[in-house]
PDB file of C-alpha atoms in Angstrom:
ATOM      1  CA  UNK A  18     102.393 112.077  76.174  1.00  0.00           C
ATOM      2  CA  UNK A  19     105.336 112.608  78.648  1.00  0.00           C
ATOM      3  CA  UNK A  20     106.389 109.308  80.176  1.00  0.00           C
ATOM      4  CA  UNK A  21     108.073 110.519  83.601  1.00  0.00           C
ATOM      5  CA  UNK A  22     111.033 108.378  85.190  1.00  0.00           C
ATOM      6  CA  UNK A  23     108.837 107.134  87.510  1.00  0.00           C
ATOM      7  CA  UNK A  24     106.468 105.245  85.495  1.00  0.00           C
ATOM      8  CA  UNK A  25     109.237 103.010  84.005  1.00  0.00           C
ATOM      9  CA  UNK A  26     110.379 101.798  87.235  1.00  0.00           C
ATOM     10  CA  UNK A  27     108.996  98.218  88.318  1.00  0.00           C
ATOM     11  CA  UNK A  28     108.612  98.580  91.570  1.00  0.00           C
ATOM     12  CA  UNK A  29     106.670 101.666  91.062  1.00  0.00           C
ATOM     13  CA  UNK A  30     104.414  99.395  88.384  1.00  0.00           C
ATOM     14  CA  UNK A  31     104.172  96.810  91.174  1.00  0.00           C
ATOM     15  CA  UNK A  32     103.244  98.745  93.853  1.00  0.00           C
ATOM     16  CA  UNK A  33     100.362 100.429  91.999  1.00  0.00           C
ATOM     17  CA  UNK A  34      99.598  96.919  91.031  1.00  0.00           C
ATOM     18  CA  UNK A  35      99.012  95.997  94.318  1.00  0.00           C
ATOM     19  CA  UNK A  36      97.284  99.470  95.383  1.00  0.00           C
ATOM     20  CA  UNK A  37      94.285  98.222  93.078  1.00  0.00           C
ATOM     21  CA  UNK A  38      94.584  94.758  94.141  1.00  0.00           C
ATOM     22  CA  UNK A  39      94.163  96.118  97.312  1.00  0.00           C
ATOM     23  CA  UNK A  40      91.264  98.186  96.615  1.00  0.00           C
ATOM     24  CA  UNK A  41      89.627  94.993  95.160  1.00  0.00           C
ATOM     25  CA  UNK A  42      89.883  92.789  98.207  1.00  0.00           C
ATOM     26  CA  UNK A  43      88.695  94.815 100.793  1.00  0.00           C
ATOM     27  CA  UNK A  44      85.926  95.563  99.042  1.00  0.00           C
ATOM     28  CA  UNK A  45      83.947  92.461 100.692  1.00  0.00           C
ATOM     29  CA  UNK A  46      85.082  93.662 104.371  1.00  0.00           C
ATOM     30  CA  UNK A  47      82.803  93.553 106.934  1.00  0.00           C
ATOM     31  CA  UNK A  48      81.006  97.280 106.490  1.00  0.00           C
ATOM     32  CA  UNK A  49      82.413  98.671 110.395  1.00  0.00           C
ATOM     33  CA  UNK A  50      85.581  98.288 108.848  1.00  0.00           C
ATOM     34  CA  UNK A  51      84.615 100.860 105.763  1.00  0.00           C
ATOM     35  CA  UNK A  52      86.381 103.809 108.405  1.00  0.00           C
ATOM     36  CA  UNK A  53      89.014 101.458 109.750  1.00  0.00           C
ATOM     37  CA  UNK A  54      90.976  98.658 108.252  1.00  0.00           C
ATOM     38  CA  UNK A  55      89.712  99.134 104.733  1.00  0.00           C
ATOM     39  CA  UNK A  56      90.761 103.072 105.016  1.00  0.00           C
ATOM     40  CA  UNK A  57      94.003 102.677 106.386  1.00  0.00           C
ATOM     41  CA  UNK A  58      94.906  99.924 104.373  1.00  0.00           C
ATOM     42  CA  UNK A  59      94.218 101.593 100.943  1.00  0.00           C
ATOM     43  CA  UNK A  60      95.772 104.671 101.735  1.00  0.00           C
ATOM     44  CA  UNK A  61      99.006 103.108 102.971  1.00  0.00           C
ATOM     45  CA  UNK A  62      98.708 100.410  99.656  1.00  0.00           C
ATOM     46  CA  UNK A  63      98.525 104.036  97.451  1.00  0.00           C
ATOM     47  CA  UNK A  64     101.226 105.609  99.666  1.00  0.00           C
ATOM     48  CA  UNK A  65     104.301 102.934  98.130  1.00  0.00           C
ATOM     49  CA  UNK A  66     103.825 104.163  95.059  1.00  0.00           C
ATOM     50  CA  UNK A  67     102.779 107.544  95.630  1.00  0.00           C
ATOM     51  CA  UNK A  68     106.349 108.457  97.589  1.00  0.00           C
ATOM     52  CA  UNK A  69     107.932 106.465  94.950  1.00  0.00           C
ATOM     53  CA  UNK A  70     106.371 108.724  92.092  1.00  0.00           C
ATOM     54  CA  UNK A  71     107.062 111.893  94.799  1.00  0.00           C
ATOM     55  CA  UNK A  72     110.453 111.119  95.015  1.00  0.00           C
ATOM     56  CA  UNK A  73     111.451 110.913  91.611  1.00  0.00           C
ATOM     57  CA  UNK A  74     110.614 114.364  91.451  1.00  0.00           C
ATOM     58  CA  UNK A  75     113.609 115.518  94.515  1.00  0.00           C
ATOM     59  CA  UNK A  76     116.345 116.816  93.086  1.00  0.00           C
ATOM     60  CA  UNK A  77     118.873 115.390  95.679  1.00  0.00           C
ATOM     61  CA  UNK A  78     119.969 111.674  95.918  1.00  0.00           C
ATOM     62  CA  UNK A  79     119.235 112.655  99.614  1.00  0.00           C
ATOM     63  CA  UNK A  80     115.674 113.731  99.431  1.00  0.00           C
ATOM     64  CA  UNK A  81     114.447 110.408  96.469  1.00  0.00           C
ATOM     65  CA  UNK A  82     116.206 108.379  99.377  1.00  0.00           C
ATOM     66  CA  UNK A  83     114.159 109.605 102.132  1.00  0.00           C
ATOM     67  CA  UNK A  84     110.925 109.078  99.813  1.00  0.00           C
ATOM     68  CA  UNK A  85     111.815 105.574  99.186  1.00  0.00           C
ATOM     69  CA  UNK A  86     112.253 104.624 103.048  1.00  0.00           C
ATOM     70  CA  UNK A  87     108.956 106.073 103.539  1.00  0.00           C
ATOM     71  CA  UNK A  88     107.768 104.166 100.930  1.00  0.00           C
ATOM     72  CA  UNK A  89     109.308 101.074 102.275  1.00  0.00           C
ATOM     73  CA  UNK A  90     107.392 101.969 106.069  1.00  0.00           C
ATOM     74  CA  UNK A  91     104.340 102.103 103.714  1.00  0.00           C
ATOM     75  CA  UNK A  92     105.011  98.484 102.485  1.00  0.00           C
ATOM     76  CA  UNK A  93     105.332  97.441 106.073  1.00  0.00           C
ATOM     77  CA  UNK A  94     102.396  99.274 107.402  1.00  0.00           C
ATOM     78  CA  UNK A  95     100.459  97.311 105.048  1.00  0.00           C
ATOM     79  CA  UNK A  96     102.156  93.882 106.012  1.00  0.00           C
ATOM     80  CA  UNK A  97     101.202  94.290 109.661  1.00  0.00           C
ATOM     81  CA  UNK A  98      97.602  95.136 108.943  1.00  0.00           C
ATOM     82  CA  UNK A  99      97.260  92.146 106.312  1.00  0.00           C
ATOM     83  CA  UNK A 100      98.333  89.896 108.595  1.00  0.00           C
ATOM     84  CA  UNK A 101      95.813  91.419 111.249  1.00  0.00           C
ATOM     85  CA  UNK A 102      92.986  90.816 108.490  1.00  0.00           C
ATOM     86  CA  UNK A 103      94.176  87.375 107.608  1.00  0.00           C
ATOM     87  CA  UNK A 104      93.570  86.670 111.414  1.00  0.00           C
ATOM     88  CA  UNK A 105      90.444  87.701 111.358  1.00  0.00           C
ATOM     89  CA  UNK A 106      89.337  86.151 108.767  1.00  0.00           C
ATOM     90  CA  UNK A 107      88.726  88.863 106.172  1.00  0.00           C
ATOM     91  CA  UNK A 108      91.298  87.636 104.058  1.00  0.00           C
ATOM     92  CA  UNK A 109      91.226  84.310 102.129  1.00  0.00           C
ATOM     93  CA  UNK A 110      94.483  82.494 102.236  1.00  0.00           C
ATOM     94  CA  UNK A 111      95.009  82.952  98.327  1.00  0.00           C
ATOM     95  CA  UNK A 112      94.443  86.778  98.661  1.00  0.00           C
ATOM     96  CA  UNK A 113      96.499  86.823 101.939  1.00  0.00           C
ATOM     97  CA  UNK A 114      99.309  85.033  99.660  1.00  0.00           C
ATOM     98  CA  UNK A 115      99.017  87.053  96.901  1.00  0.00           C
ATOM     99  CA  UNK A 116      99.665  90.609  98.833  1.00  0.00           C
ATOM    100  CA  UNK A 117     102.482  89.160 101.172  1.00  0.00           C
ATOM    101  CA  UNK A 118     104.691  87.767  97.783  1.00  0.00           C
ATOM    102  CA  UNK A 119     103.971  90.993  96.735  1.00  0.00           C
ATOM    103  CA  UNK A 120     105.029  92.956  99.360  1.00  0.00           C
ATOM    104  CA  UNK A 121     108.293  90.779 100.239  1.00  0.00           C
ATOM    105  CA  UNK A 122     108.985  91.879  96.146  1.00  0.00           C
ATOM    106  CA  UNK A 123     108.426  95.174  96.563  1.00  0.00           C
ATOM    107  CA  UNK A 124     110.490  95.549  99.513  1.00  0.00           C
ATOM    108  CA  UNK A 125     113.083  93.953  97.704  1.00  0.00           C
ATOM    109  CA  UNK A 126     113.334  96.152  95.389  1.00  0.00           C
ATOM    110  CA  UNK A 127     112.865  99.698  97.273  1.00  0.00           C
ATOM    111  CA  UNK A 128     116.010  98.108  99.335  1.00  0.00           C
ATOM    112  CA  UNK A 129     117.740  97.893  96.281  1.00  0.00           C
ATOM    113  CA  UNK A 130     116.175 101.287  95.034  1.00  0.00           C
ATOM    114  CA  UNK A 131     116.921 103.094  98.444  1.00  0.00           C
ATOM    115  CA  UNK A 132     121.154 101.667  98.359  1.00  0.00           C
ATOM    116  CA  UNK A 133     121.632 102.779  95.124  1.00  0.00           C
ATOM    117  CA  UNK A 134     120.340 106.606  96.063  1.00  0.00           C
ATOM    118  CA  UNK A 135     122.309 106.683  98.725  1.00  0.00           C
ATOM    119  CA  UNK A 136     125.852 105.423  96.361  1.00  0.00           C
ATOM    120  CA  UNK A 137     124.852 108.480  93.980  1.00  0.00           C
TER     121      UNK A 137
END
């Protein structure tokens, strides 16, 4: 089985990580929130590692850069609206934890990821 570039990068690993981490805490929303937070948090949770897997495949340094910024607006997108559901209560403070450390290592690293795309 091909292994493609993509899959051997960490933050790629982490970010999928935290898509199904994701997916596993929402699951006890509030069920009004199936169409709304839960929806639009999971897609933009899938989204970090989905334009990180997307850009791998661009054949400019350009184009894998642009991926990874949107990636990175992905990782903040997801920020904002965990901190909404911590605020309401949906989150408990250990999940609320968990996804912010993760995030602020993710970020991190698509920084790091996104300057060395742009040196190439």
């Amino acid at each position: 089985m091909k292994i493609y570039s993509f899959e051997k990068l960490t933050v790629w690993n982490k970010s999928k990580n935290l898509s199904i981490f994701v997916y596993k805490a929402t699951r006890s929303f509030p069920k009004e929130e199936l169409f709304g937070l839960v929806s639009q948090m999971r897609r933009c949770s899938v989204s970090i590692s989905s334009n990180i897997a997307e850009g791998s495949g661009r054949h400019t340094q350009k184009d894998k850069a642009r991926f990874t910024e949107i990636a990175y607006g992905s990782a903040l997108e997801l920020l904002n609206q965990t901190i909404i559901c911590k605020e309401l209560e949906f989150f408990s403070n250990e999940e609320y934890q968990t996804i912010r450390n993760e995030l602020e290592e993710i970020t991190l690293m698509l920084d790091a990821l996104h300057k060395s795309q742009l040196k190439q």
